[in-house]
XYZ file of N, CA, C and O in Angstrom:
448
model
N -173.423 155.212 70.937
C -172.946 154.389 72.533
C -172.272 153.373 72.099
O -170.930 152.828 72.496
N -172.740 152.005 71.393
C -172.316 150.888 70.794
C -171.107 151.359 69.810
O -170.321 150.214 70.083
N -171.364 152.104 68.758
C -170.377 152.283 68.207
C -168.692 152.586 68.246
O -167.885 152.065 68.536
N -168.799 153.345 69.696
C -168.112 153.838 70.427
C -167.295 152.558 70.979
O -165.972 152.505 71.102
N -168.177 152.123 72.004
C -167.776 150.831 72.588
C -166.787 149.615 71.514
O -165.762 149.564 71.999
N -167.474 149.216 70.442
C -167.037 148.767 69.372
C -165.762 149.245 69.201
O -164.743 148.473 68.921
N -165.957 150.086 68.665
C -164.348 150.979 68.106
C -163.375 150.760 68.941
O -162.242 150.059 68.750
N -163.651 151.131 70.333
C -162.428 151.075 71.620
C -162.414 149.529 72.124
O -160.981 149.340 72.195
N -163.076 148.393 71.729
C -162.733 147.177 72.100
C -162.157 146.723 70.960
O -160.769 145.816 70.876
N -162.767 147.526 69.743
C -161.521 146.853 68.583
C -159.938 147.705 68.367
O -158.848 146.584 68.418
N -159.859 148.804 68.780
C -158.267 149.034 69.114
C -157.613 148.575 70.261
O -156.503 148.146 70.105
N -158.338 148.443 71.176
C -158.051 146.898 72.054
C -157.109 145.973 71.559
O -155.812 145.305 71.814
N -158.047 145.334 70.934
C -157.553 143.589 70.513
C -156.601 143.912 69.681
O -155.843 143.378 69.090
N -156.338 145.415 68.640
C -155.188 145.021 67.882
C -154.333 145.458 68.650
O -153.151 145.035 67.989
N -153.960 146.363 69.727
C -152.811 146.810 70.177
C -152.336 145.729 70.873
O -151.207 145.382 70.593
N -153.232 144.764 71.410
C -152.871 143.656 72.211
C -152.384 142.554 71.314
O -151.273 141.619 71.342
N -152.764 142.695 69.633
C -152.472 141.732 68.897
C -150.805 142.060 68.305
O -150.513 141.411 68.002
N -150.840 142.971 67.916
C -149.514 143.698 67.760
C -148.164 143.158 68.894
O -147.112 142.884 68.526
N -148.647 143.558 70.166
C -147.936 143.139 70.987
C -147.354 141.629 70.937
O -146.230 141.186 71.171
N -148.124 140.943 71.135
C -148.498 139.597 71.060
C -147.102 139.075 70.066
O -146.430 138.387 70.212
N -147.468 139.699 68.349
C -146.761 139.135 67.537
C -145.395 139.394 67.887
O -144.620 138.666 67.483
N -144.877 140.521 68.279
C -143.614 140.902 68.188
C -143.110 139.857 69.647
O -141.480 139.574 69.616
N -143.891 139.791 70.941
C -142.965 138.745 71.757
C -142.464 137.145 70.963
O -142.037 136.791 71.569
N -143.977 137.118 70.545
C -143.745 135.563 69.779
C -142.441 135.572 68.919
O -141.653 134.643 69.194
N -141.830 136.470 68.206
C -141.025 136.564 67.196
C -139.857 136.779 67.808
O -138.748 136.141 67.962
N -139.706 137.722 69.141
C -138.480 137.513 70.142
C -138.140 136.259 70.737
O -137.298 135.717 71.325
N -139.204 135.621 71.269
C -139.074 134.183 71.782
C -138.759 133.209 70.785
O -137.749 132.245 71.216
N -139.173 133.474 69.513
C -138.468 132.665 68.670
C -137.181 132.714 68.406
O -136.311 131.839 68.051
N -136.547 133.739 68.198
C -134.842 134.092 68.219
C -134.218 133.813 69.252
O -133.158 133.055 69.076
N -134.991 133.455 70.304
C -134.029 132.405 71.199
C -134.376 131.050 71.429
O -133.472 130.385 71.791
N -135.316 130.613 70.925
C -135.525 129.007 70.807
C -135.324 128.540 69.411
O -135.254 127.398 69.454
N -135.202 129.098 68.454
C -135.276 128.266 67.250
C -133.789 127.565 67.300
O -132.638 128.187 67.486
N -133.370 126.622 66.634
C -132.291 125.611 66.727
C -130.653 126.407 65.934
O -130.038 126.374 66.562
N -131.009 126.970 65.240
C -130.039 127.593 64.097
C -129.956 129.148 64.976
O -130.875 130.173 64.489
N -128.625 129.639 64.923
C -128.645 130.969 65.080
C -127.520 131.862 64.317
O -126.250 130.760 64.317
N -127.321 133.065 64.104
C -126.696 133.950 63.402
C -126.485 135.157 64.290
O -127.543 135.893 64.434
N -125.439 135.550 64.706
C -125.308 137.013 65.443
C -123.839 137.623 64.772
O -122.874 136.867 65.000
N -124.340 138.615 64.571
C -123.100 139.590 64.323
C -123.622 141.058 64.591
O -124.590 141.332 65.406
N -122.505 142.251 64.811
C -122.958 143.371 65.304
C -124.074 144.136 64.623
O -124.403 144.911 65.352
N -124.616 143.936 63.522
C -125.659 144.566 63.068
C -126.889 143.454 63.599
O -128.280 144.469 63.416
N -126.928 142.445 63.140
C -128.199 142.081 63.028
C -128.027 140.662 64.169
O -127.001 139.653 64.338
N -129.442 139.933 64.508
C -128.871 138.516 65.233
C -130.540 137.997 64.497
O -131.346 138.357 64.106
N -130.487 136.501 64.107
C -131.005 135.802 63.190
C -131.285 134.106 63.752
O -130.425 133.630 64.563
N -132.256 133.932 63.597
C -132.935 132.342 64.046
C -133.547 131.804 62.923
O -134.569 132.182 62.518
N -133.382 130.480 63.218
C -133.979 129.387 62.055
C -134.199 128.231 62.179
O -133.257 127.810 62.887
N -135.416 127.388 61.395
C -135.142 126.274 61.534
C -135.527 125.629 59.892
O -135.790 126.606 59.288
N -134.968 124.072 60.065
C -134.760 123.792 58.734
C -135.865 122.821 58.532
O -135.633 121.896 59.289
N -136.613 122.751 57.633
C -137.650 121.315 57.390
C -137.690 121.338 55.977
O -137.337 121.642 54.876
N -138.319 119.772 55.616
C -137.920 119.461 54.565
C -139.898 119.307 54.399
O -140.782 118.726 54.972
N -140.363 120.216 53.265
C -141.833 120.133 53.176
C -142.105 120.103 51.286
O -141.951 120.858 50.728
N -143.325 119.148 51.594
C -143.388 118.714 49.822
C -142.575 118.577 48.683
O -142.697 118.955 47.505
N -141.298 117.831 49.296
C -140.076 117.788 48.104
C -139.271 119.436 47.926
O -138.173 119.109 47.478
N -139.229 120.223 49.075
C -138.575 121.577 49.279
C -138.147 121.354 50.779
O -138.545 120.983 51.160
N -137.013 122.029 50.665
C -136.288 122.438 51.789
C -136.822 123.988 52.184
O -137.033 125.044 51.424
N -137.408 124.003 53.286
C -137.942 125.231 53.967
C -137.044 125.911 55.258
O -137.154 125.009 55.822
N -136.990 127.079 55.107
C -136.448 127.818 56.483
C -137.237 129.126 56.628
O -137.030 129.836 56.177
N -137.476 128.401 57.795
C -138.253 129.504 58.687
C -137.588 130.102 59.693
O -137.067 129.697 60.279
N -137.373 131.315 59.691
C -136.814 132.054 60.766
C -137.338 133.562 61.078
O -138.129 134.379 60.350
N -136.268 134.230 62.217
C -136.506 135.850 62.357
C -135.269 136.471 62.269
O -134.438 135.642 62.746
N -135.346 137.829 62.023
C -134.351 138.388 61.763
C -134.671 140.040 62.739
O -135.447 140.163 62.802
N -133.510 139.933 63.534
C -133.656 141.428 64.209
C -132.642 142.383 64.143
O -131.311 141.802 64.293
N -132.758 143.630 64.016
C -131.931 144.757 63.491
C -131.576 145.159 64.918
O -132.331 145.504 66.058
N -130.254 145.307 65.304
C -129.896 145.387 66.628
C -128.510 146.671 66.935
O -127.736 146.808 67.497
N -128.255 147.278 65.742
C -127.508 148.329 65.378
C -127.732 149.227 64.796
O -128.000 150.639 65.208
N -128.503 149.322 63.863
C -129.066 150.759 62.887
C -130.375 151.510 63.385
O -131.407 150.534 63.578
N -130.427 152.446 63.179
C -131.507 152.815 63.457
C -132.231 152.669 62.532
O -133.760 152.502 62.677
N -132.409 152.648 61.014
C -133.197 151.861 60.079
C -132.526 150.791 59.168
O -131.458 151.324 58.628
N -133.277 149.500 59.070
C -132.775 148.893 57.912
C -134.049 149.005 56.848
O -135.109 148.408 57.296
N -133.563 148.997 55.652
C -134.339 148.722 54.631
C -134.429 147.736 53.291
O -133.257 147.503 53.210
N -135.422 147.388 52.867
C -135.244 146.351 51.824
C -134.204 145.134 52.487
O -133.596 144.980 51.455
N -134.458 144.810 53.326
C -133.652 143.540 53.949
C -133.657 142.244 53.235
O -134.728 142.291 52.818
N -132.972 141.820 52.334
C -132.901 140.490 51.949
C -132.382 139.094 52.641
O -131.283 139.516 52.945
N -132.629 138.008 52.886
C -132.137 136.861 53.395
C -131.742 136.047 52.046
O -132.773 135.600 51.503
N -130.535 135.867 52.130
C -130.497 134.788 50.555
C -129.497 133.206 51.594
O -128.783 133.469 52.273
N -130.272 132.431 51.104
C -129.654 130.872 51.199
C -128.962 130.406 50.156
O -129.424 130.322 48.966
N -127.907 129.729 50.002
C -127.128 128.764 49.322
C -126.863 127.577 49.616
O -126.607 127.340 50.531
N -127.135 126.767 48.489
C -126.787 125.210 48.696
C -126.090 124.522 48.155
O -125.946 124.889 46.824
N -124.815 124.027 48.642
C -123.570 123.732 48.490
C -123.538 122.031 48.675
O -123.913 121.358 49.467
N -123.367 121.293 47.491
C -122.553 120.106 47.713
C -121.629 119.885 48.453
O -120.312 120.913 49.187
N -120.733 118.534 49.052
C -119.643 118.490 49.941
C -118.322 119.039 49.422
O -117.212 119.481 49.709
N -118.363 119.229 47.638
C -117.237 119.421 47.030
C -117.032 121.425 47.185
O -116.520 121.975 46.496
N -118.370 121.571 47.260
C -118.453 123.259 47.140
C -119.405 123.794 46.098
O -119.527 124.988 45.847
N -119.747 122.717 45.076
C -120.169 123.084 44.015
C -121.878 123.659 44.561
O -122.302 122.929 45.346
N -122.417 125.050 43.817
C -123.391 125.339 44.004
C -124.748 124.971 43.585
O -124.698 124.619 42.136
N -125.391 123.729 44.661
C -126.486 123.359 43.972
C -128.139 124.196 43.973
O -128.776 123.939 42.951
N -127.710 125.323 44.386
C -129.416 125.938 44.368
C -128.855 127.287 45.258
O -128.392 126.923 45.998
N -130.074 128.419 45.059
C -130.262 129.607 46.070
C -131.438 129.988 45.805
O -132.298 129.678 44.498
N -131.542 130.584 47.018
C -133.119 131.388 47.040
C -132.591 132.623 47.702
O -131.878 132.900 48.676
N -133.851 133.471 48.056
C -134.106 134.822 48.542
C -135.515 134.881 49.095
O -136.432 134.879 48.687
N -135.373 135.553 50.425
C -136.372 135.745 51.082
C -136.386 137.370 51.367
O -135.629 138.263 51.457
N -137.461 138.475 50.714
C -137.439 139.537 51.133
C -138.064 139.998 52.049
O -139.414 139.590 52.724
N -137.259 140.817 53.348
C -137.757 140.908 54.678
C -139.314 141.636 54.526
O -138.861 142.654 54.540
N -140.354 141.765 55.028
C -141.595 142.517 55.556
C -141.650 142.503 57.046
O -141.993 141.615 57.613
N -141.883 143.467 57.079
C -141.773 145.041 56.427
C -140.634 145.145 56.073
O -139.476 144.811 56.360
N -140.534 146.046 54.989
C -139.751 146.888 54.128
C -138.584 147.664 54.847
O -137.574 147.358 54.701
N -139.119 148.112 56.239
C -138.411 149.082 57.184
C -138.073 148.458 58.241
O -139.429 147.729 59.013
N -137.252 148.237 59.187
C -136.592 147.427 60.189
C -136.053 148.446 60.889
O -134.954 148.624 60.776
N -137.070 148.921 62.070
C -136.206 149.778 62.702
C -135.405 149.363 64.132
O -135.521 147.883 64.381
N -134.377 149.924 64.467
C -133.712 149.116 65.825
C -134.677 148.778 66.776
O -135.673 148.986 67.338
N -134.157 147.214 67.123
C -134.710 146.624 68.125
C -135.648 145.874 67.825
O -136.799 145.160 68.360
N -136.346 146.072 66.425
C -137.484 145.088 65.806
C -136.927 143.791 65.221
O -136.142 143.336 64.799
N -137.890 142.621 65.091
C -137.987 141.658 64.593
C -138.998 141.548 63.611
O -140.153 141.952 63.603
N -138.542 140.695 62.550
C -139.538 140.388 61.724
C -138.956 138.967 61.065
O -138.158 138.323 60.871
N -140.454 138.369 60.461
C -139.908 137.040 60.181
C -139.402 136.958 58.814
O -139.755 137.822 58.137
N -139.162 135.876 57.938
C -138.655 134.969 57.361
C -138.663 133.999 56.440
O -138.776 133.049 57.556
N -139.286 133.892 55.333
C -139.267 132.233 54.793
C -138.389 132.087 53.308
O -138.623 133.062 52.554
N -137.606 131.037 53.229
C -136.817 130.984 52.287
C -137.027 129.144 51.926
O -137.455 128.637 52.366
N -137.857 129.109 50.284
C -137.645 127.969 49.816
C -136.638 127.609 48.870
O -136.518 128.359 47.947
N -135.926 126.500 49.143
C -135.227 125.720 48.087
C -135.878 124.662 47.489
O -136.535 123.573 48.165
N -135.508 124.423 46.147
C -136.495 122.974 45.653
C -135.009 121.809 46.122
O -133.872 121.903 45.724
N -135.799 120.425 46.237
C -134.931 119.241 46.541
C -133.787 119.209 45.267
O -134.698 118.986 44.124
N -132.636 119.117 45.691
C -132.210 118.427 44.369
C -131.903 117.205 44.167
O -131.439 116.409 45.471
């Protein structure tokens, strides 16, 4: 009896937890200060300096394809003359992003 109740309670909490995570990421897509929209993805991000590094936290949403797999977010840092100073990549987890799904990403660039 208690096992069944405990199992059902855990399942309910897990389902509500997953729904709220998706809602939070969709809200971040609207409220983060930097935005990029194209025919296939929408992105939003924030740039901060943390411990001597530039950290970009954001979310990406698939708006066109049935599935996107192995999505990578590349960031390049250039000086005023266009010279490349550094670059970094973030691999979006989960590896598969279905249509209308949103996922977080983090990119860390060393300070130059």
